[in-house]
């Protein structure tokens, strides 16, 4: 029986210097169609006006609690919110993201109807700098999974067939049971700041009897350059050790630890690729194998490569290995300065194309939408309306399967 003095759901929002995005986030939460909830705002030592915004919303909505503490990181802030939570169900929202109005109504309806211990929905990644969005869903059939050893665990951290996570470890698109979450947080390494969602989500799944997979997306995760996951931090090496150690210890306590260890090794490769790129500008994905399908005729003319990312670097290696580089005039990228150390090849800015004799521009990027954007930028800035530009969709052959 539900305690009438307690809300069904506690939504925990850790906040650190989020004044630019916080109001949109809070508006999306307070305007949920599901209303039987409390909203716990954990101000984690913000130095901007975030606390003022929190206090103003608390005055307008009695469901809001504001907790202010010294900065201690995301895990500690979430634990603080959990300790103050009165609800039996727990949701998390990041303070620079937003959610659609029906999110918790839909998630809790499925959770209560099935009695599952966790529900995992999709997530929409909004790439702010590129003006595009991508919906991601767990690689399982939609519905309630009750035999987790057979249905979820064999591909939970990494699905070798899909070459991706089986279950995305993001906390913000899920709803949890408080008593299970408390057990997980009692044994967690608070110092972990990259991969901290995995350190919560996967051990939580080990304590579940059933998990509901929902192929609907309500959560909008904003991705911007300069965010924590895209910037360098000298603590990353120690972070990797603590993350691995925490997950390893959790998996070794499981009934079938062997299911997880190969997945864990593959998961940590992803983590280390990220660390090497952020700390030392070593882009391991640049050494992945790619297949290209440009017609042979283009290499008989004076051509330019545009793009010095992993795809462009693979194309350059392909051309050199096959003796097709002799007619290459330039290799250009508008982020040429940032690519010098990462790429280790001579790269120029696109403005060198003005007044240069070339006939074909090979656009070496993976996505067609980005290729068309590059094409428009080159035509506008370099006055090359009469030049041919070609993009052919490459095939990325990802290693470490």
Tab-separated table of C-alpha atoms in Angstrom:
chain	number	residue	atom	x	y	z
A	1	UNK	CA	0.000	0.000	0.000
A	2	UNK	CA	1.268	3.436	-0.881
A	3	UNK	CA	2.122	5.803	1.967
A	4	UNK	CA	-0.047	8.875	1.314
A	5	UNK	CA	2.600	11.072	2.928
A	6	UNK	CA	5.272	9.986	0.473
A	7	UNK	CA	5.436	10.622	-3.265
A	8	UNK	CA	5.781	7.651	-5.565
A	9	UNK	CA	8.763	9.153	-7.419
A	10	UNK	CA	11.793	11.191	-6.400
A	11	UNK	CA	13.581	12.954	-9.252
A	12	UNK	CA	17.168	13.849	-8.325
A	13	UNK	CA	18.919	16.644	-10.251
A	14	UNK	CA	22.605	17.278	-9.402
A	15	UNK	CA	23.556	20.848	-10.322
A	16	UNK	CA	26.943	22.434	-10.874
A	17	UNK	CA	27.245	25.803	-12.660
A	18	UNK	CA	24.300	25.143	-14.965
A	19	UNK	CA	22.656	28.570	-15.003
A	20	UNK	CA	22.509	28.689	-18.836
A	21	UNK	CA	20.453	25.499	-19.110
A	22	UNK	CA	18.865	25.034	-15.691
A	23	UNK	CA	15.544	26.788	-16.251
A	24	UNK	CA	14.753	24.728	-19.351
A	25	UNK	CA	15.638	21.589	-17.431
A	26	UNK	CA	13.479	22.477	-14.426
A	27	UNK	CA	10.539	23.565	-16.566
A	28	UNK	CA	10.559	20.173	-18.272
A	29	UNK	CA	10.486	18.367	-14.921
A	30	UNK	CA	7.904	20.442	-13.056
A	31	UNK	CA	5.556	20.216	-16.060
A	32	UNK	CA	5.504	16.426	-16.208
A	33	UNK	CA	2.068	14.889	-16.719
A	34	UNK	CA	2.939	12.598	-13.796
A	35	UNK	CA	2.640	14.735	-10.653
A	36	UNK	CA	3.014	12.358	-7.679
A	37	UNK	CA	6.672	13.168	-7.217
A	38	UNK	CA	9.218	15.272	-5.410
A	39	UNK	CA	12.068	17.070	-7.152
A	40	UNK	CA	15.376	17.144	-5.288
A	41	UNK	CA	17.837	19.776	-6.501
A	42	UNK	CA	21.354	19.097	-5.228
A	43	UNK	CA	23.478	22.213	-5.679
A	44	UNK	CA	27.002	20.777	-5.788
A	45	UNK	CA	28.968	23.903	-4.875
A	46	UNK	CA	27.944	26.027	-7.867
A	47	UNK	CA	29.722	29.375	-8.197
A	48	UNK	CA	27.295	30.911	-10.710
A	49	UNK	CA	23.597	31.764	-10.220
A	50	UNK	CA	22.391	28.147	-10.220
A	51	UNK	CA	21.476	28.200	-6.519
A	52	UNK	CA	19.416	31.376	-6.986
A	53	UNK	CA	17.469	29.672	-9.776
A	54	UNK	CA	16.893	26.621	-7.579
A	55	UNK	CA	15.597	28.744	-4.722
A	56	UNK	CA	13.232	30.670	-6.995
A	57	UNK	CA	11.709	27.408	-8.277
A	58	UNK	CA	11.390	26.071	-4.733
A	59	UNK	CA	9.255	29.082	-3.846
A	60	UNK	CA	6.928	28.360	-6.773
A	61	UNK	CA	6.575	24.572	-6.382
A	62	UNK	CA	6.170	22.816	-3.032
A	63	UNK	CA	7.388	19.531	-4.532
A	64	UNK	CA	10.904	20.968	-4.855
A	65	UNK	CA	13.609	20.446	-2.214
A	66	UNK	CA	16.924	22.283	-2.489
A	67	UNK	CA	20.075	20.848	-0.929
A	68	UNK	CA	23.270	22.875	-1.123
A	69	UNK	CA	26.650	21.276	-0.447
A	70	UNK	CA	30.346	21.668	-1.186
A	71	UNK	CA	31.459	20.417	-4.575
A	72	UNK	CA	32.112	16.700	-4.442
A	73	UNK	CA	31.347	15.266	-7.857
A	74	UNK	CA	28.364	13.672	-9.537
A	75	UNK	CA	28.230	10.378	-7.623
A	76	UNK	CA	28.344	12.113	-4.244
A	77	UNK	CA	25.661	14.582	-5.340
A	78	UNK	CA	23.394	11.743	-6.469
A	79	UNK	CA	23.995	9.899	-3.206
A	80	UNK	CA	23.080	13.052	-1.284
A	81	UNK	CA	19.837	13.299	-3.234
A	82	UNK	CA	19.081	9.617	-2.688
A	83	UNK	CA	19.554	9.970	1.075
A	84	UNK	CA	16.946	12.752	1.105
A	85	UNK	CA	14.504	10.960	-1.220
A	86	UNK	CA	11.097	9.915	0.112
A	87	UNK	CA	9.899	8.157	-3.047
A	88	UNK	CA	10.129	4.409	-3.623
A	89	UNK	CA	11.033	5.030	-7.258
A	90	UNK	CA	14.023	7.122	-8.312
A	91	UNK	CA	14.755	9.051	-11.502
A	92	UNK	CA	17.768	11.172	-12.392
A	93	UNK	CA	18.008	14.213	-14.662
A	94	UNK	CA	21.178	16.123	-15.539
A	95	UNK	CA	20.837	19.877	-15.067
A	96	UNK	CA	21.805	20.795	-18.649
A	97	UNK	CA	19.342	18.370	-20.282
A	98	UNK	CA	15.547	18.249	-20.562
A	99	UNK	CA	12.766	15.678	-20.722
A	100	UNK	CA	9.494	15.408	-22.607
A	101	UNK	CA	6.263	15.939	-20.607
A	102	UNK	CA	5.008	12.344	-20.557
A	103	UNK	CA	8.316	10.658	-19.687
A	104	UNK	CA	7.638	9.611	-16.097
A	105	UNK	CA	3.962	8.859	-16.678
A	106	UNK	CA	4.884	6.302	-19.356
A	107	UNK	CA	7.871	4.816	-17.545
A	108	UNK	CA	6.102	4.404	-14.213
A	109	UNK	CA	3.000	2.934	-15.827
A	110	UNK	CA	5.076	0.143	-17.389
A	111	UNK	CA	7.054	-0.310	-14.193
A	112	UNK	CA	3.978	-0.645	-11.978
A	113	UNK	CA	2.085	-2.884	-14.409
A	114	UNK	CA	4.955	-5.369	-14.701
A	115	UNK	CA	6.536	-5.065	-11.255
A	116	UNK	CA	9.976	-4.813	-12.872
A	117	UNK	CA	12.973	-3.623	-10.863
A	118	UNK	CA	14.137	-1.172	-13.526
A	119	UNK	CA	12.806	0.331	-16.737
A	120	UNK	CA	15.183	1.509	-19.462
A	121	UNK	CA	13.930	3.756	-22.248
A	122	UNK	CA	15.663	5.353	-25.221
A	123	UNK	CA	17.726	8.515	-25.160
A	124	UNK	CA	17.974	11.327	-27.691
A	125	UNK	CA	21.441	12.775	-28.181
A	126	UNK	CA	21.161	16.392	-29.307
A	127	UNK	CA	24.460	17.486	-30.890
A	128	UNK	CA	24.320	21.230	-30.351
A	129	UNK	CA	27.317	22.138	-32.536
A	130	UNK	CA	26.067	20.060	-35.472
A	131	UNK	CA	22.341	20.790	-35.181
A	132	UNK	CA	21.354	17.121	-35.328
A	133	UNK	CA	19.789	14.511	-33.038
A	134	UNK	CA	20.192	10.734	-32.769
A	135	UNK	CA	17.865	8.348	-30.918
A	136	UNK	CA	19.503	5.396	-29.173
A	137	UNK	CA	17.752	2.297	-27.851
A	138	UNK	CA	18.989	-0.745	-25.951
A	139	UNK	CA	19.789	-3.715	-28.195
A	140	UNK	CA	17.024	-5.928	-26.841
A	141	UNK	CA	13.440	-6.680	-27.772
A	142	UNK	CA	10.938	-4.318	-26.192
A	143	UNK	CA	9.167	-5.760	-23.174
A	144	UNK	CA	9.802	-7.232	-19.735
A	145	UNK	CA	12.880	-9.450	-19.418
A	146	UNK	CA	12.660	-11.923	-16.532
A	147	UNK	CA	15.469	-14.387	-17.349
A	148	UNK	CA	18.302	-11.868	-17.111
A	149	UNK	CA	21.059	-14.490	-17.225
A	150	UNK	CA	19.871	-15.551	-20.666
A	151	UNK	CA	18.343	-12.329	-22.035
A	152	UNK	CA	20.381	-9.391	-20.696
A	153	UNK	CA	23.677	-10.358	-19.068
A	154	UNK	CA	25.459	-12.001	-22.058
A	155	UNK	CA	25.535	-8.680	-23.958
A	156	UNK	CA	24.885	-6.109	-21.218
A	157	UNK	CA	28.194	-4.197	-21.331
A	158	UNK	CA	29.011	-5.050	-24.917
A	159	UNK	CA	27.165	-6.787	-27.712
A	160	UNK	CA	29.886	-8.171	-29.981
A	161	UNK	CA	27.414	-8.686	-32.818
A	162	UNK	CA	26.107	-5.109	-32.677
A	163	UNK	CA	29.555	-3.728	-31.755
A	164	UNK	CA	27.857	-1.554	-29.141
A	165	UNK	CA	26.472	-1.612	-25.631
A	166	UNK	CA	23.692	-4.114	-25.147
A	167	UNK	CA	22.166	-1.978	-22.396
A	168	UNK	CA	23.112	1.693	-22.454
A	169	UNK	CA	24.328	2.515	-18.972
A	170	UNK	CA	22.955	6.070	-18.816
A	171	UNK	CA	20.936	6.577	-15.625
A	172	UNK	CA	18.828	9.497	-16.806
A	173	UNK	CA	16.558	7.524	-19.144
A	174	UNK	CA	15.627	4.976	-16.493
A	175	UNK	CA	13.600	4.578	-13.307
A	176	UNK	CA	15.000	2.607	-10.368
A	177	UNK	CA	13.789	1.135	-7.099
A	178	UNK	CA	15.177	3.047	-4.150
A	179	UNK	CA	16.080	0.042	-1.986
A	180	UNK	CA	18.192	-1.555	-4.728
A	181	UNK	CA	19.869	1.735	-5.599
A	182	UNK	CA	20.812	2.263	-1.949
A	183	UNK	CA	22.532	-1.113	-1.908
A	184	UNK	CA	24.565	-0.191	-5.002
A	185	UNK	CA	25.563	3.230	-3.671
A	186	UNK	CA	26.758	1.718	-0.392
A	187	UNK	CA	29.686	0.147	-2.267
A	188	UNK	CA	30.535	2.676	-4.967
A	189	UNK	CA	33.789	4.568	-5.633
A	190	UNK	CA	32.800	8.225	-5.368
A	191	UNK	CA	35.972	9.444	-7.110
A	192	UNK	CA	34.908	8.048	-10.500
A	193	UNK	CA	33.792	10.900	-12.790
A	194	UNK	CA	33.962	9.324	-16.265
A	195	UNK	CA	31.965	6.111	-16.605
A	196	UNK	CA	30.194	6.749	-13.292
A	197	UNK	CA	26.831	5.778	-14.820
A	198	UNK	CA	28.203	2.326	-15.652
A	199	UNK	CA	29.463	1.942	-12.103
A	200	UNK	CA	25.879	2.446	-10.915
A	201	UNK	CA	23.792	0.881	-13.663
A	202	UNK	CA	25.506	-2.473	-14.252
A	203	UNK	CA	25.876	-3.491	-10.582
A	204	UNK	CA	22.228	-2.453	-10.158
A	205	UNK	CA	21.215	-4.812	-12.966
A	206	UNK	CA	22.946	-7.685	-11.158
A	207	UNK	CA	20.500	-7.183	-8.271
A	208	UNK	CA	17.400	-7.107	-10.495
A	209	UNK	CA	14.909	-9.910	-11.036
A	210	UNK	CA	13.364	-8.265	-14.113
A	211	UNK	CA	14.067	-5.311	-16.416
A	212	UNK	CA	11.637	-3.607	-18.803
A	213	UNK	CA	13.069	-2.405	-22.137
A	214	UNK	CA	11.135	0.427	-23.776
A	215	UNK	CA	11.848	1.566	-27.350
A	216	UNK	CA	10.577	5.107	-26.818
A	217	UNK	CA	12.767	8.134	-26.210
A	218	UNK	CA	11.808	11.001	-23.886
A	219	UNK	CA	15.151	12.240	-22.572
A	220	UNK	CA	17.179	14.876	-24.450
A	221	UNK	CA	20.880	14.650	-23.713
A	222	UNK	CA	22.705	17.801	-24.848
A	223	UNK	CA	26.193	17.252	-26.276
A	224	UNK	CA	28.387	20.313	-26.650
A	225	UNK	CA	32.090	20.815	-27.275
A	226	UNK	CA	33.933	21.537	-24.044
A	227	UNK	CA	31.687	19.338	-21.904
A	228	UNK	CA	33.224	17.091	-19.251
A	229	UNK	CA	33.286	14.050	-21.526
A	230	UNK	CA	35.109	15.931	-24.295
A	231	UNK	CA	37.797	17.762	-22.312
A	232	UNK	CA	41.158	16.683	-20.913
A	233	UNK	CA	41.524	15.817	-17.240
A	234	UNK	CA	44.731	14.507	-15.703
A	235	UNK	CA	42.686	12.309	-13.362
A	236	UNK	CA	41.475	10.112	-16.225
A	237	UNK	CA	44.128	7.422	-15.729
A	238	UNK	CA	43.260	6.947	-12.051
A	239	UNK	CA	39.579	7.123	-12.988
A	240	UNK	CA	40.005	4.158	-15.360
A	241	UNK	CA	41.541	2.038	-12.613
A	242	UNK	CA	38.786	2.822	-10.112
A	243	UNK	CA	36.078	2.208	-12.712
A	244	UNK	CA	37.548	-1.140	-13.744
A	245	UNK	CA	38.124	-2.205	-10.154
A	246	UNK	CA	34.579	-1.325	-9.124
A	247	UNK	CA	32.939	-3.161	-12.021
A	248	UNK	CA	35.279	-6.139	-11.712
A	249	UNK	CA	34.465	-6.553	-8.005
A	250	UNK	CA	30.746	-6.392	-8.711
A	251	UNK	CA	30.939	-8.970	-11.498
A	252	UNK	CA	33.097	-11.383	-9.507
A	253	UNK	CA	30.314	-11.546	-6.916
A	254	UNK	CA	27.768	-12.548	-9.571
A	255	UNK	CA	26.578	-16.138	-9.985
A	256	UNK	CA	28.146	-16.348	-13.441
A	257	UNK	CA	31.125	-13.923	-13.464
A	258	UNK	CA	32.605	-15.397	-16.652
A	259	UNK	CA	29.701	-13.900	-18.647
A	260	UNK	CA	30.891	-10.404	-17.839
A	261	UNK	CA	34.685	-10.435	-17.887
A	262	UNK	CA	35.199	-10.454	-21.675
A	263	UNK	CA	32.578	-7.714	-22.001
A	264	UNK	CA	34.338	-5.703	-19.279
A	265	UNK	CA	37.670	-5.898	-21.116
A	266	UNK	CA	36.034	-4.623	-24.308
A	267	UNK	CA	34.223	-1.882	-22.409
A	268	UNK	CA	37.525	-0.707	-20.900
A	269	UNK	CA	39.072	-0.474	-24.374
A	270	UNK	CA	36.441	2.170	-25.156
A	271	UNK	CA	37.293	4.006	-21.945
A	272	UNK	CA	41.037	3.963	-22.687
A	273	UNK	CA	40.541	5.143	-26.269
A	274	UNK	CA	38.727	8.148	-24.842
A	275	UNK	CA	41.459	8.804	-22.256
A	276	UNK	CA	44.295	8.654	-24.796
A	277	UNK	CA	42.488	11.062	-27.084
A	278	UNK	CA	41.671	13.598	-24.362
A	279	UNK	CA	45.011	13.468	-22.562
A	280	UNK	CA	47.511	13.008	-25.383
A	281	UNK	CA	45.607	13.646	-28.660
A	282	UNK	CA	46.159	10.014	-29.635
A	283	UNK	CA	43.185	9.096	-31.826
A	284	UNK	CA	43.166	5.296	-31.961
A	285	UNK	CA	40.076	5.293	-34.144
A	286	UNK	CA	42.226	6.897	-36.840
A	287	UNK	CA	43.914	3.501	-37.222
A	288	UNK	CA	40.670	1.600	-37.691
A	289	UNK	CA	40.097	0.051	-41.086
A	290	UNK	CA	37.733	1.711	-43.569
A	291	UNK	CA	36.563	0.818	-47.063
A	292	UNK	CA	36.104	3.581	-49.652
A	293	UNK	CA	34.125	3.513	-52.875
A	294	UNK	CA	35.278	6.545	-54.872
A	295	UNK	CA	35.379	5.957	-58.646
A	296	UNK	CA	38.882	5.401	-60.041
A	297	UNK	CA	38.589	8.381	-62.378
A	298	UNK	CA	38.862	10.877	-59.507
A	299	UNK	CA	42.459	9.894	-58.765
A	300	UNK	CA	43.498	10.689	-62.337
A	301	UNK	CA	42.665	14.376	-61.754
A	302	UNK	CA	43.976	16.995	-59.335
A	303	UNK	CA	42.037	16.339	-56.153
A	304	UNK	CA	41.772	17.604	-52.586
A	305	UNK	CA	40.828	15.622	-49.475
A	306	UNK	CA	38.537	17.431	-47.053
A	307	UNK	CA	38.402	15.932	-43.552
A	308	UNK	CA	41.211	14.989	-41.174
A	309	UNK	CA	39.234	12.926	-38.710
A	310	UNK	CA	39.446	9.147	-38.437
A	311	UNK	CA	37.746	8.687	-41.817
A	312	UNK	CA	39.997	11.198	-43.598
A	313	UNK	CA	43.156	9.759	-42.109
A	314	UNK	CA	42.135	6.272	-43.191
A	315	UNK	CA	41.496	7.558	-46.725
A	316	UNK	CA	44.928	9.190	-46.853
A	317	UNK	CA	46.601	5.934	-45.762
A	318	UNK	CA	44.597	4.027	-48.360
A	319	UNK	CA	45.735	6.389	-51.128
A	320	UNK	CA	49.392	6.207	-50.091
A	321	UNK	CA	49.338	2.422	-49.797
A	322	UNK	CA	47.836	2.104	-53.282
A	323	UNK	CA	49.969	4.707	-55.079
A	324	UNK	CA	47.064	7.092	-55.663
A	325	UNK	CA	48.435	10.139	-53.821
A	326	UNK	CA	50.480	11.627	-56.660
A	327	UNK	CA	47.629	13.891	-57.895
A	328	UNK	CA	46.602	15.094	-54.448
A	329	UNK	CA	46.911	18.889	-54.259
A	330	UNK	CA	45.911	19.531	-50.647
A	331	UNK	CA	44.519	17.880	-47.559
A	332	UNK	CA	42.286	20.383	-45.742
A	333	UNK	CA	40.146	20.639	-42.613
A	334	UNK	CA	38.638	23.712	-40.954
A	335	UNK	CA	40.004	22.374	-37.650
A	336	UNK	CA	43.495	21.908	-39.099
A	337	UNK	CA	45.247	23.449	-36.089
A	338	UNK	CA	43.611	20.974	-33.721
A	339	UNK	CA	44.455	18.046	-36.006
A	340	UNK	CA	48.217	18.632	-36.299
A	341	UNK	CA	49.195	16.582	-33.260
A	342	UNK	CA	46.377	14.073	-33.605
A	343	UNK	CA	46.931	13.464	-37.307
A	344	UNK	CA	50.728	13.670	-37.754
A	345	UNK	CA	50.310	14.585	-41.451
A	346	UNK	CA	50.462	17.989	-43.208
A	347	UNK	CA	46.994	19.595	-43.158
A	348	UNK	CA	45.864	23.028	-44.369
A	349	UNK	CA	42.864	25.256	-43.738
A	350	UNK	CA	40.205	25.309	-46.496
A	351	UNK	CA	41.074	28.886	-47.493
A	352	UNK	CA	44.086	27.523	-49.442
A	353	UNK	CA	41.549	26.304	-52.020
A	354	UNK	CA	40.948	29.839	-53.256
A	355	UNK	CA	42.913	30.368	-56.468
A	356	UNK	CA	44.415	26.863	-56.345
A	357	UNK	CA	44.215	24.572	-59.338
A	358	UNK	CA	42.231	21.525	-58.361
A	359	UNK	CA	39.399	19.650	-60.024
A	360	UNK	CA	37.735	17.397	-57.456
A	361	UNK	CA	37.136	17.648	-53.695
A	362	UNK	CA	36.824	14.296	-51.919
A	363	UNK	CA	34.789	14.792	-48.753
A	364	UNK	CA	36.078	12.208	-46.262
A	365	UNK	CA	33.480	12.062	-43.480
A	366	UNK	CA	31.165	9.303	-42.357
A	367	UNK	CA	27.785	11.086	-42.398
A	368	UNK	CA	26.078	12.447	-45.489
A	369	UNK	CA	24.490	15.362	-43.591
A	370	UNK	CA	27.930	16.603	-42.534
A	371	UNK	CA	29.247	16.124	-46.073
A	372	UNK	CA	26.471	18.329	-47.483
A	373	UNK	CA	27.197	20.963	-44.838
A	374	UNK	CA	30.891	20.959	-45.813
A	375	UNK	CA	29.976	21.220	-49.473
A	376	UNK	CA	27.802	24.284	-48.798
A	377	UNK	CA	30.542	25.927	-46.714
A	378	UNK	CA	33.188	25.407	-49.409
A	379	UNK	CA	30.956	26.777	-52.162
A	380	UNK	CA	30.102	29.839	-50.070
A	381	UNK	CA	33.607	30.659	-48.834
A	382	UNK	CA	35.867	29.624	-51.717
A	383	UNK	CA	33.836	30.523	-54.833
A	384	UNK	CA	34.210	27.109	-56.445
A	385	UNK	CA	30.772	26.600	-57.961
A	386	UNK	CA	32.261	24.948	-61.034
A	387	UNK	CA	34.322	22.362	-59.133
A	388	UNK	CA	33.192	18.800	-58.518
A	389	UNK	CA	32.678	17.620	-54.941
A	390	UNK	CA	32.181	13.963	-54.145
A	391	UNK	CA	31.099	12.134	-51.017
A	392	UNK	CA	30.765	8.352	-51.026
A	393	UNK	CA	29.552	6.612	-47.896
A	394	UNK	CA	32.523	4.758	-46.372
A	395	UNK	CA	32.350	1.470	-44.497
A	396	UNK	CA	33.855	1.614	-41.010
A	397	UNK	CA	35.374	-1.725	-39.999
A	398	UNK	CA	35.588	-1.422	-36.213
A	399	UNK	CA	38.384	-3.423	-34.528
A	400	UNK	CA	38.446	-5.282	-31.204
A	401	UNK	CA	35.317	-7.318	-31.844
